Amino acid sequence: EDQVTQSPEALRLQEGESSSLNCSYTVSGLRGLFWYRQDPGKGPEFLFTLYSAGEEKEKERLKATLTKKESFLHITAPKPEDSATYLCAVQTLARAGGSYIPTFGRGTSLIVHP
Amino acid sequence: DAGVIQSPRHEVTEMGQEVTLRCKPISGHNSLFWYRQTMMRGLELLIYFNNNVPIDDSGMPEDRFSAKMPNASFSTLKIQPSEPRDSAVYFCASSFWGLSSYEQYFGPGTRLTVT
């Protein structure tokens, strides 16, 4: 069974204090790894897709990287507005129908204090 | 584009009542997903459609849950009868399914409370 584990569950940072979130996965046939951001009371918002080990994507203070077993979301000099829950999802072949569906991790709740 | 639209945003109902959640996907997207999110279980995939056809409903918890997609711009998730353990936030997401992987775009969710 496909598994996605995110750590830590919660992370508190001071503004400007860089850190990384981890997403480790065990899947049979990875077809893509996604990072989403979820603000309270809202739906997840797409950030990045990574397809192969060694790939990196950047957006403002965020950089996502991928290895064969895990992905990291690096946050450089975070600001209070970066506070949110960050979800990781892996896309694999569906249980039925031949389509690709995502399996989500439980997320990391990030709070950045001013 | 207005994004994925869900209604109602909040629903409070009594146990045993029927609940219908609605979703309008992004125009041009051909895949639609229904999720449920709780603190205990996180984000769970309930069912998904490709080109209006249900592909996998193995995540639907019980026969009390049903979903339809009569056309490319509308889907419903129905719970009948509802129970307190169905209380959760229900999300609809859409994407364009092609030959490779794809990102999903989520609606704002419907917060369901069953008393």
CSV table of C-alpha atoms in Angstrom, one decimal:
chain,number,residue,atom,x,y,z
A,1,GLU,CA,0.0,0.0,0.0
A,2,ASP,CA,1.3,3.5,-0.9
A,3,GLN,CA,2.3,5.5,2.1
A,4,VAL,CA,3.3,9.1,2.6
A,5,THR,CA,4.7,10.4,5.8
A,6,GLN,CA,5.3,14.0,6.6
A,7,SER,CA,7.5,15.4,9.4
A,8,PRO,CA,7.4,17.2,11.6
A,9,GLU,CA,3.7,17.4,12.3
A,10,ALA,CA,4.1,21.0,13.5
A,11,LEU,CA,6.9,23.5,13.2
A,12,ARG,CA,7.3,26.9,14.8
A,13,LEU,CA,9.9,29.3,13.4
A,14,GLN,CA,10.9,32.9,14.0
A,15,GLU,CA,10.7,35.2,11.0
A,16,GLY,CA,13.9,34.8,9.0
A,17,GLU,CA,14.7,31.4,10.5
A,18,SER,CA,15.1,29.0,7.5
A,19,SER,CA,14.1,25.3,7.8
A,20,SER,CA,12.9,22.3,5.9
A,21,LEU,CA,9.8,20.1,5.8
A,22,ASN,CA,10.1,16.4,5.0
A,23,CYS,CA,7.9,14.1,2.9
A,24,SER,CA,9.0,10.5,2.8
A,25,TYR,CA,7.1,8.0,0.6
A,26,THR,CA,6.8,4.3,-0.1
A,27,VAL,CA,4.9,3.8,-3.4
A,28,SER,CA,4.9,1.3,-6.3
A,29,GLY,CA,5.6,3.4,-9.3
A,30,LEU,CA,5.9,7.1,-8.6
A,31,ARG,CA,4.3,9.3,-11.3
A,32,GLY,CA,4.8,12.6,-9.6
A,33,LEU,CA,5.1,14.3,-6.2
A,34,PHE,CA,3.1,17.4,-5.3
A,35,TRP,CA,3.3,20.0,-2.7
A,36,TYR,CA,0.2,22.0,-1.6
A,37,ARG,CA,-0.3,24.8,0.8
A,38,GLN,CA,-3.5,24.9,2.9
A,39,ASP,CA,-4.6,28.0,4.8
A,40,PRO,CA,-7.2,27.6,7.6
A,41,GLY,CA,-10.7,27.4,6.2
A,42,LYS,CA,-9.6,27.0,2.6
A,43,GLY,CA,-8.9,24.2,0.2
A,44,PRO,CA,-5.3,23.1,-0.6
A,45,GLU,CA,-3.5,25.3,-3.1
A,46,PHE,CA,-1.1,23.8,-5.6
A,47,LEU,CA,2.6,24.8,-5.2
A,48,PHE,CA,4.9,22.3,-7.1
A,49,THR,CA,5.1,19.1,-9.0
A,50,LEU,CA,8.3,17.0,-9.1
A,51,TYR,CA,8.7,14.1,-11.4
A,52,SER,CA,12.2,12.6,-10.9
A,53,ALA,CA,15.0,12.3,-8.4
A,54,GLY,CA,17.3,15.3,-8.5
A,55,GLU,CA,14.6,17.7,-9.7
A,56,GLU,CA,14.1,21.0,-7.9
A,57,LYS,CA,11.5,23.7,-8.2
A,58,GLU,CA,11.4,27.2,-6.6
A,59,LYS,CA,8.8,29.8,-5.9
A,60,GLU,CA,9.7,32.9,-3.8
A,61,ARG,CA,11.0,31.6,-0.5
A,62,LEU,CA,10.1,28.0,-1.2
A,63,LYS,CA,12.2,25.3,-2.9
A,64,ALA,CA,11.1,21.7,-3.3
A,65,THR,CA,13.6,18.9,-4.0
A,66,LEU,CA,13.1,15.2,-4.7
A,67,THR,CA,15.1,12.0,-4.1
A,68,LYS,CA,14.1,8.4,-4.7
A,69,LYS,CA,12.6,8.1,-1.2
A,70,GLU,CA,11.7,11.6,0.0
A,71,SER,CA,11.1,15.2,-0.8
A,72,PHE,CA,12.0,18.4,1.1
A,73,LEU,CA,10.3,21.7,1.1
A,74,HIS,CA,12.9,24.3,2.0
A,75,ILE,CA,11.7,27.6,3.4
A,76,THR,CA,14.3,30.4,3.3
A,77,ALA,CA,13.9,33.4,5.5
A,78,PRO,CA,10.2,32.7,6.2
A,79,LYS,CA,7.7,35.4,6.9
A,80,PRO,CA,4.5,35.3,9.0
A,81,GLU,CA,2.5,35.0,5.8
A,82,ASP,CA,4.1,31.7,5.1
A,83,SER,CA,2.2,30.2,8.0
A,84,ALA,CA,0.0,27.4,6.7
A,85,THR,CA,-0.3,23.7,6.5
A,86,TYR,CA,1.9,22.2,3.8
A,87,LEU,CA,0.7,19.0,2.3
A,88,CYS,CA,2.6,16.5,0.2
A,89,ALA,CA,1.0,14.1,-2.2
A,90,VAL,CA,2.4,11.3,-4.4
A,91,GLN,CA,0.7,10.3,-7.6
A,92,THR,CA,0.7,6.6,-8.5
A,93,LEU,CA,-1.3,4.3,-10.7
A,94,ALA,CA,-4.9,4.1,-9.5
A,95,ARG,CA,-6.4,1.1,-7.9
A,96,ALA,CA,-8.8,0.9,-10.9
A,97,GLY,CA,-9.4,2.5,-14.2
A,98,GLY,CA,-5.8,3.0,-15.2
A,99,SER,CA,-5.7,6.6,-14.1
A,100,TYR,CA,-3.3,8.3,-11.7
A,101,ILE,CA,-4.5,9.4,-8.4
A,102,PRO,CA,-2.7,11.2,-5.5
A,103,THR,CA,-2.2,9.9,-1.9
A,104,PHE,CA,-1.8,12.7,0.6
A,105,GLY,CA,0.3,13.0,3.7
A,106,ARG,CA,-1.1,14.4,6.9
A,107,GLY,CA,0.7,17.7,6.5
A,108,THR,CA,3.1,19.9,8.4
A,109,SER,CA,1.5,22.8,10.3
A,110,LEU,CA,4.0,25.8,10.0
A,111,ILE,CA,3.7,28.9,12.2
A,112,VAL,CA,6.1,31.7,11.6
A,113,HIS,CA,6.3,34.2,14.4
A,114,PRO,CA,7.2,37.9,13.7
B,1,ASP,CA,-11.7,31.7,-14.1
B,2,ALA,CA,-13.7,31.5,-10.9
B,3,GLY,CA,-12.0,28.3,-9.8
B,4,VAL,CA,-13.8,25.3,-8.3
B,5,ILE,CA,-17.1,26.3,-6.8
B,6,GLN,CA,-18.7,24.4,-3.9
B,7,SER,CA,-22.0,24.8,-2.2
B,8,PRO,CA,-23.1,25.2,0.5
B,9,ARG,CA,-20.0,26.4,2.4
B,10,HIS,CA,-21.5,25.3,5.7
B,11,GLU,CA,-24.2,22.7,6.4
B,12,VAL,CA,-25.6,21.8,9.8
B,13,THR,CA,-28.1,19.0,9.9
B,14,GLU,CA,-29.6,16.5,12.2
B,15,MET,CA,-28.7,12.8,12.2
B,16,GLY,CA,-30.8,10.9,9.7
B,17,GLN,CA,-31.3,13.8,7.3
B,18,GLU,CA,-30.2,13.7,3.7
B,19,VAL,CA,-27.3,16.0,2.8
B,20,THR,CA,-26.3,17.0,-0.8
B,21,LEU,CA,-23.1,18.8,-1.5
B,22,ARG,CA,-22.5,20.4,-4.9
B,23,CYS,CA,-19.5,21.1,-7.0
B,24,LYS,CA,-18.8,23.0,-10.2
B,25,PRO,CA,-15.3,22.2,-11.6
B,26,ILE,CA,-13.0,24.4,-13.6
B,27,SER,CA,-14.1,24.7,-17.2
B,28,GLY,CA,-12.1,22.4,-19.4
B,29,HIS,CA,-11.0,20.1,-16.7
B,30,ASN,CA,-12.0,16.4,-17.2
B,31,SER,CA,-11.3,14.9,-13.9
B,32,LEU,CA,-13.2,15.5,-10.6
B,33,PHE,CA,-12.4,14.3,-7.1
B,34,TRP,CA,-14.3,14.3,-3.9
B,35,TYR,CA,-12.3,14.4,-0.6
B,36,ARG,CA,-13.1,14.4,3.0
B,37,GLN,CA,-10.8,16.0,5.6
B,38,THR,CA,-10.8,15.4,9.3
B,39,MET,CA,-8.3,16.0,12.1
B,40,MET,CA,-8.1,12.3,12.8
B,41,ARG,CA,-7.7,10.9,9.2
B,42,GLY,CA,-6.4,13.9,7.2
B,43,LEU,CA,-7.4,14.2,3.5
B,44,GLU,CA,-9.1,11.1,2.2
B,45,LEU,CA,-10.1,10.5,-1.4
B,46,LEU,CA,-13.7,9.3,-1.6
B,47,ILE,CA,-14.4,9.0,-5.4
B,48,TYR,CA,-13.1,10.4,-8.6
B,49,PHE,CA,-14.5,10.8,-12.1
B,50,ASN,CA,-12.9,11.0,-15.5
B,51,ASN,CA,-15.0,12.5,-18.3
B,52,ASN,CA,-18.0,12.3,-16.1
B,53,VAL,CA,-17.6,8.6,-15.5
B,54,PRO,CA,-17.0,7.3,-11.9
B,55,ILE,CA,-13.7,5.5,-12.0
B,56,ASP,CA,-12.9,4.5,-8.4
B,57,ASP,CA,-15.3,4.8,-5.5
B,58,SER,CA,-13.4,2.5,-3.1
B,59,GLY,CA,-12.9,5.4,-0.8
B,60,MET,CA,-16.6,5.9,-0.2
B,61,PRO,CA,-17.1,4.8,3.4
B,62,GLU,CA,-20.5,3.3,3.2
B,63,ASP,CA,-23.6,2.8,1.0
B,64,ARG,CA,-25.0,5.9,2.6
B,65,PHE,CA,-22.6,7.9,0.4
B,66,SER,CA,-23.3,8.4,-3.3
B,67,ALA,CA,-21.9,10.7,-6.0
B,68,LYS,CA,-23.0,11.7,-9.4
B,69,MET,CA,-21.6,13.7,-12.3
B,70,PRO,CA,-24.4,14.2,-14.8
B,71,ASN,CA,-22.3,16.6,-17.0
B,72,ALA,CA,-18.9,18.1,-17.2
B,73,SER,CA,-19.8,21.1,-15.1
B,74,PHE,CA,-21.6,19.7,-12.1
B,75,SER,CA,-21.2,17.0,-9.5
B,76,THR,CA,-23.0,16.1,-6.3
B,77,LEU,CA,-22.1,14.1,-3.2
B,78,LYS,CA,-25.1,12.8,-1.3
B,79,ILE,CA,-25.2,11.3,2.2
B,80,GLN,CA,-28.4,9.6,3.2
B,81,PRO,CA,-29.0,9.1,6.1
B,82,SER,CA,-26.4,11.3,7.7
B,83,GLU,CA,-24.6,10.4,10.9
B,84,PRO,CA,-22.6,12.5,13.4
B,85,ARG,CA,-19.4,10.7,12.3
B,86,ASP,CA,-19.9,12.2,8.8
B,87,SER,CA,-19.0,15.6,10.2
B,88,ALA,CA,-16.0,16.8,8.3
B,89,VAL,CA,-14.9,19.2,5.6
B,90,TYR,CA,-15.7,17.9,2.1
B,91,PHE,CA,-13.6,19.2,-0.8
B,92,CYS,CA,-14.1,18.9,-4.5
B,93,ALA,CA,-11.1,19.2,-6.8
B,94,SER,CA,-10.7,19.2,-10.5
B,95,SER,CA,-7.8,18.7,-12.9
B,96,PHE,CA,-7.0,18.0,-16.5
B,97,TRP,CA,-6.1,14.3,-17.0
B,98,GLY,CA,-3.8,13.7,-19.9
B,99,LEU,CA,-0.9,11.4,-20.6
B,100,SER,CA,1.2,12.5,-17.6
B,101,SER,CA,0.6,13.6,-14.1
B,102,TYR,CA,-1.3,16.7,-13.2
B,103,GLU,CA,-2.1,19.0,-10.3
B,104,GLN,CA,-5.4,19.4,-8.7
B,105,TYR,CA,-7.3,22.6,-8.0
B,106,PHE,CA,-9.5,22.5,-4.9
B,107,GLY,CA,-12.7,24.3,-4.0
B,108,PRO,CA,-13.1,26.1,-0.7
B,109,GLY,CA,-14.8,23.1,0.9
B,110,THR,CA,-18.1,22.4,2.6
B,111,ARG,CA,-18.0,22.2,6.4
B,112,LEU,CA,-20.6,19.6,7.4
B,113,THR,CA,-21.8,19.2,10.9
B,114,VAL,CA,-24.2,16.4,11.8
B,115,THR,CA,-25.8,16.7,15.2
